């Protein structure tokens, strides 16, 4: 069984690419500047949660047609969506363990800087970090990286859709550490996110619904957050 992927509208895709560029370059510094000027009493965890809320809000409001069509079709597709999510979640677990073995062979002292950053935020405010990471991030990132990036390229080239969406997804998890962490560590961190990008894109294509990668993303993040306790 396979359903044709529900794609975002052309207007949503047009906006999505521009929002991704804005997010990558301007969103964090502008948000920090606004919080500073308004003298809001936010620590790093609170600021990060606000960032997650903004991205989630953009995903829900600006891509409401895409999400609406996805939810309309969910009833008839839900068994397949759940089965696909489970299958690619299991595949991801296998691939990430193989990747970890490869990385450990290259650098036994390796640690994922993004995971370390989230762990630090969790120690500041576990509840906000958990809500942001488990409930807000999966929807926002899957709408943008699968719904926009993968979906817009899928119309022209399936290979390009997988390649670009996977590379961009990995990049957003390391780009903020450029200049602060050595290139060797960043390269290994980047490698570690590639299996997720591939499995999430495949789950979207095979299920035909962005709900499948959202469920996988939620489960992966929930496991990571639970491991902090």
Tab-separated table of C-alpha atoms in Angstrom:
chain	number	residue	atom	x	y	z
A	1	UNK	CA	0.000	0.000	0.000
A	2	UNK	CA	1.209	3.495	-0.833
A	3	UNK	CA	-0.546	6.858	-0.926
A	4	UNK	CA	0.528	9.862	-2.975
A	5	UNK	CA	2.061	12.400	-0.546
A	6	UNK	CA	-0.208	15.248	0.492
A	7	UNK	CA	1.766	18.311	-0.584
A	8	UNK	CA	1.686	21.877	0.662
A	9	UNK	CA	0.255	24.509	-1.677
A	10	UNK	CA	2.581	26.457	-3.939
A	11	UNK	CA	2.043	29.597	-1.853
A	12	UNK	CA	2.941	27.689	1.312
A	13	UNK	CA	6.072	26.285	-0.311
A	14	UNK	CA	7.062	29.742	-1.584
A	15	UNK	CA	6.702	31.165	1.911
A	16	UNK	CA	8.319	28.125	3.546
A	17	UNK	CA	11.618	28.423	1.677
A	18	UNK	CA	11.874	32.083	2.614
A	19	UNK	CA	11.003	31.398	6.214
A	20	UNK	CA	13.699	28.717	6.378
A	21	UNK	CA	16.266	31.278	5.194
A	22	UNK	CA	14.974	33.859	7.697
A	23	UNK	CA	15.028	31.276	10.482
A	24	UNK	CA	18.598	30.234	9.723
A	25	UNK	CA	20.041	33.759	9.603
A	26	UNK	CA	17.843	36.217	11.472
A	27	UNK	CA	15.353	34.608	13.846
A	28	UNK	CA	17.646	33.784	16.782
A	29	UNK	CA	19.513	37.141	16.906
A	30	UNK	CA	16.285	39.132	16.409
A	31	UNK	CA	14.545	37.168	19.141
A	32	UNK	CA	17.467	37.669	21.515
A	33	UNK	CA	17.508	41.390	20.704
A	34	UNK	CA	13.775	41.738	21.324
A	35	UNK	CA	13.959	39.920	24.659
A	36	UNK	CA	16.879	42.137	25.717
A	37	UNK	CA	15.134	45.385	24.730
A	38	UNK	CA	11.912	44.355	26.466
A	39	UNK	CA	13.909	43.182	29.484
A	40	UNK	CA	11.963	39.951	29.684
A	41	UNK	CA	13.112	37.739	32.577
A	42	UNK	CA	13.996	34.732	30.459
A	43	UNK	CA	16.889	32.356	31.006
A	44	UNK	CA	18.347	30.297	28.153
A	45	UNK	CA	15.663	27.614	28.523
A	46	UNK	CA	12.899	30.210	28.414
A	47	UNK	CA	14.394	31.924	25.365
A	48	UNK	CA	14.761	28.585	23.603
A	49	UNK	CA	11.144	27.715	24.433
A	50	UNK	CA	10.011	31.034	22.962
A	51	UNK	CA	11.947	30.196	19.787
A	52	UNK	CA	10.193	26.826	19.589
A	53	UNK	CA	6.790	28.483	20.150
A	54	UNK	CA	7.358	30.951	17.323
A	55	UNK	CA	8.313	28.201	14.875
A	56	UNK	CA	5.358	26.080	15.945
A	57	UNK	CA	3.022	29.046	15.541
A	58	UNK	CA	4.334	29.715	12.035
A	59	UNK	CA	3.878	26.059	11.108
A	60	UNK	CA	0.289	25.883	12.359
A	61	UNK	CA	-0.882	29.289	11.097
A	62	UNK	CA	1.006	29.736	7.835
A	63	UNK	CA	0.682	26.115	6.711
A	64	UNK	CA	-2.890	25.606	7.884
A	65	UNK	CA	-4.111	24.469	4.450
A	66	UNK	CA	-1.438	21.770	4.271
A	67	UNK	CA	-2.110	20.608	7.820
A	68	UNK	CA	-5.864	20.774	7.242
A	69	UNK	CA	-5.657	18.539	4.169
A	70	UNK	CA	-3.356	16.205	6.091
A	71	UNK	CA	-5.835	15.877	8.954
A	72	UNK	CA	-8.777	15.390	6.570
A	73	UNK	CA	-7.067	12.390	5.010
A	74	UNK	CA	-5.827	11.009	8.330
A	75	UNK	CA	-8.987	9.046	9.080
A	76	UNK	CA	-8.752	6.693	6.133
A	77	UNK	CA	-4.958	6.529	6.235
A	78	UNK	CA	-4.352	6.284	9.986
A	79	UNK	CA	-3.569	2.531	10.190
A	80	UNK	CA	-1.030	2.909	7.376
A	81	UNK	CA	0.373	6.126	8.917
A	82	UNK	CA	0.918	4.351	12.246
A	83	UNK	CA	2.406	1.243	10.623
A	84	UNK	CA	4.741	3.344	8.505
A	85	UNK	CA	5.803	5.398	11.521
A	86	UNK	CA	6.587	2.242	13.476
A	87	UNK	CA	8.523	0.673	10.605
A	88	UNK	CA	10.714	3.679	9.896
A	89	UNK	CA	11.196	4.361	13.604
A	90	UNK	CA	12.655	0.859	13.926
A	91	UNK	CA	14.795	1.369	10.828
A	92	UNK	CA	16.080	4.641	12.277
A	93	UNK	CA	17.055	2.885	15.513
A	94	UNK	CA	19.132	0.394	13.528
A	95	UNK	CA	20.788	3.065	11.371
A	96	UNK	CA	21.588	5.399	14.252
A	97	UNK	CA	23.279	2.590	16.149
A	98	UNK	CA	25.371	1.674	13.114
A	99	UNK	CA	26.257	5.347	12.704
A	100	UNK	CA	27.224	5.552	16.376
A	101	UNK	CA	29.553	2.574	15.951
A	102	UNK	CA	31.203	4.250	12.971
A	103	UNK	CA	31.588	7.566	14.783
A	104	UNK	CA	32.980	5.891	17.891
A	105	UNK	CA	35.541	4.074	15.759
A	106	UNK	CA	36.647	7.417	14.323
A	107	UNK	CA	36.518	9.347	17.598
A	108	UNK	CA	35.958	7.424	20.857
A	109	UNK	CA	35.592	10.714	22.764
A	110	UNK	CA	32.862	12.097	20.496
A	111	UNK	CA	29.817	13.805	21.974
A	112	UNK	CA	26.867	15.410	20.173
A	113	UNK	CA	27.011	19.152	20.871
A	114	UNK	CA	23.321	19.665	20.131
A	115	UNK	CA	22.328	16.940	22.594
A	116	UNK	CA	24.664	18.480	25.150
A	117	UNK	CA	23.028	21.865	24.606
A	118	UNK	CA	19.535	20.451	25.088
A	119	UNK	CA	20.722	18.639	28.210
A	120	UNK	CA	21.966	21.961	29.622
A	121	UNK	CA	18.607	23.597	28.878
A	122	UNK	CA	16.857	20.668	30.535
A	123	UNK	CA	18.804	21.256	33.730
A	124	UNK	CA	17.689	24.904	33.701
A	125	UNK	CA	14.011	24.105	33.098
A	126	UNK	CA	13.129	20.517	32.305
A	127	UNK	CA	9.400	21.113	31.754
A	128	UNK	CA	9.818	23.867	29.154
A	129	UNK	CA	12.578	21.947	27.396
A	130	UNK	CA	10.472	18.774	27.296
A	131	UNK	CA	7.374	20.547	25.984
A	132	UNK	CA	9.359	22.391	23.344
A	133	UNK	CA	11.402	19.413	22.194
A	134	UNK	CA	8.675	16.768	22.256
A	135	UNK	CA	5.494	18.682	21.376
A	136	UNK	CA	6.514	21.777	19.405
A	137	UNK	CA	9.683	20.923	17.484
A	138	UNK	CA	8.461	17.816	15.589
A	139	UNK	CA	5.508	19.585	13.974
A	140	UNK	CA	7.478	22.723	13.073
A	141	UNK	CA	10.485	20.873	11.647
A	142	UNK	CA	8.473	18.267	9.745
A	143	UNK	CA	6.205	20.857	8.138
A	144	UNK	CA	9.258	22.804	6.962
A	145	UNK	CA	11.721	20.051	6.088
A	146	UNK	CA	9.352	17.409	4.798
A	147	UNK	CA	6.282	19.447	3.832
A	148	UNK	CA	8.192	22.322	2.210
A	149	UNK	CA	11.694	21.165	1.246
A	150	UNK	CA	10.963	17.530	0.391
A	151	UNK	CA	7.502	18.265	-1.000
A	152	UNK	CA	8.522	21.067	-3.345
A	153	UNK	CA	11.483	19.133	-4.775
A	154	UNK	CA	9.562	15.850	-4.975
A	155	UNK	CA	7.507	17.248	-7.837
A	156	UNK	CA	10.674	17.572	-9.927
A	157	UNK	CA	13.126	14.961	-8.623
A	158	UNK	CA	12.683	12.281	-5.976
A	159	UNK	CA	16.462	12.032	-5.566
A	160	UNK	CA	16.840	15.790	-5.062
A	161	UNK	CA	13.994	15.761	-2.550
A	162	UNK	CA	15.762	13.158	-0.406
A	163	UNK	CA	19.201	14.697	-0.806
A	164	UNK	CA	18.374	18.335	-0.089
A	165	UNK	CA	15.852	17.729	2.700
A	166	UNK	CA	18.253	15.363	4.478
A	167	UNK	CA	21.259	17.665	4.163
A	168	UNK	CA	19.304	20.736	5.313
A	169	UNK	CA	17.753	18.866	8.230
A	170	UNK	CA	21.193	17.801	9.446
A	171	UNK	CA	22.552	21.314	8.922
A	172	UNK	CA	19.999	23.059	11.158
A	173	UNK	CA	21.143	20.912	14.089
A	174	UNK	CA	24.777	22.021	13.856
A	175	UNK	CA	24.803	25.462	12.211
A	176	UNK	CA	24.490	27.368	15.505
A	177	UNK	CA	27.690	25.753	16.774
A	178	UNK	CA	29.886	26.856	13.886
A	179	UNK	CA	32.725	28.927	15.281
A	180	UNK	CA	32.234	27.532	18.777
A	181	UNK	CA	32.992	23.844	18.192
A	182	UNK	CA	35.827	22.335	16.180
A	183	UNK	CA	35.130	21.268	12.598
A	184	UNK	CA	35.872	17.595	13.293
A	185	UNK	CA	33.184	17.373	15.984
A	186	UNK	CA	30.670	19.305	13.886
A	187	UNK	CA	31.246	16.986	10.924
A	188	UNK	CA	30.544	13.921	13.073
A	189	UNK	CA	27.460	15.585	14.555
A	190	UNK	CA	26.263	16.331	11.031
A	191	UNK	CA	26.775	12.691	10.064
A	192	UNK	CA	24.732	11.591	13.057
A	193	UNK	CA	21.626	13.433	11.810
A	194	UNK	CA	21.646	11.998	8.289
A	195	UNK	CA	19.838	8.713	9.166
A	196	UNK	CA	17.005	10.690	10.741
A	197	UNK	CA	16.628	12.883	7.667
A	198	UNK	CA	16.450	9.861	5.373
A	199	UNK	CA	13.991	7.895	7.515
A	200	UNK	CA	11.701	10.876	8.110
A	201	UNK	CA	11.581	11.669	4.393
A	202	UNK	CA	10.876	8.027	3.555
A	203	UNK	CA	8.094	7.879	6.142
A	204	UNK	CA	6.493	10.939	4.545
A	205	UNK	CA	6.753	9.540	1.024
A	206	UNK	CA	5.547	6.019	1.823
A	207	UNK	CA	2.702	7.028	4.162
A	208	UNK	CA	1.708	10.026	2.049
A	209	UNK	CA	1.218	12.028	5.238
A	210	UNK	CA	3.469	14.333	7.239
A	211	UNK	CA	1.855	12.869	10.365
A	212	UNK	CA	4.067	9.793	10.045
A	213	UNK	CA	7.410	11.655	10.332
A	214	UNK	CA	5.890	13.878	13.042
A	215	UNK	CA	5.113	10.767	15.111
A	216	UNK	CA	8.621	9.370	14.575
A	217	UNK	CA	10.241	12.709	15.418
A	218	UNK	CA	8.117	12.993	18.563
A	219	UNK	CA	9.062	9.493	19.711
A	220	UNK	CA	12.787	10.035	19.096
A	221	UNK	CA	12.794	13.347	20.963
A	222	UNK	CA	10.727	11.924	23.822
A	223	UNK	CA	13.234	9.100	24.272
A	224	UNK	CA	16.081	11.612	24.289
A	225	UNK	CA	14.370	13.830	26.853
A	226	UNK	CA	13.477	10.868	29.061
A	227	UNK	CA	17.128	9.840	29.077
A	228	UNK	CA	17.982	13.158	30.763
A	229	UNK	CA	16.006	12.297	33.882
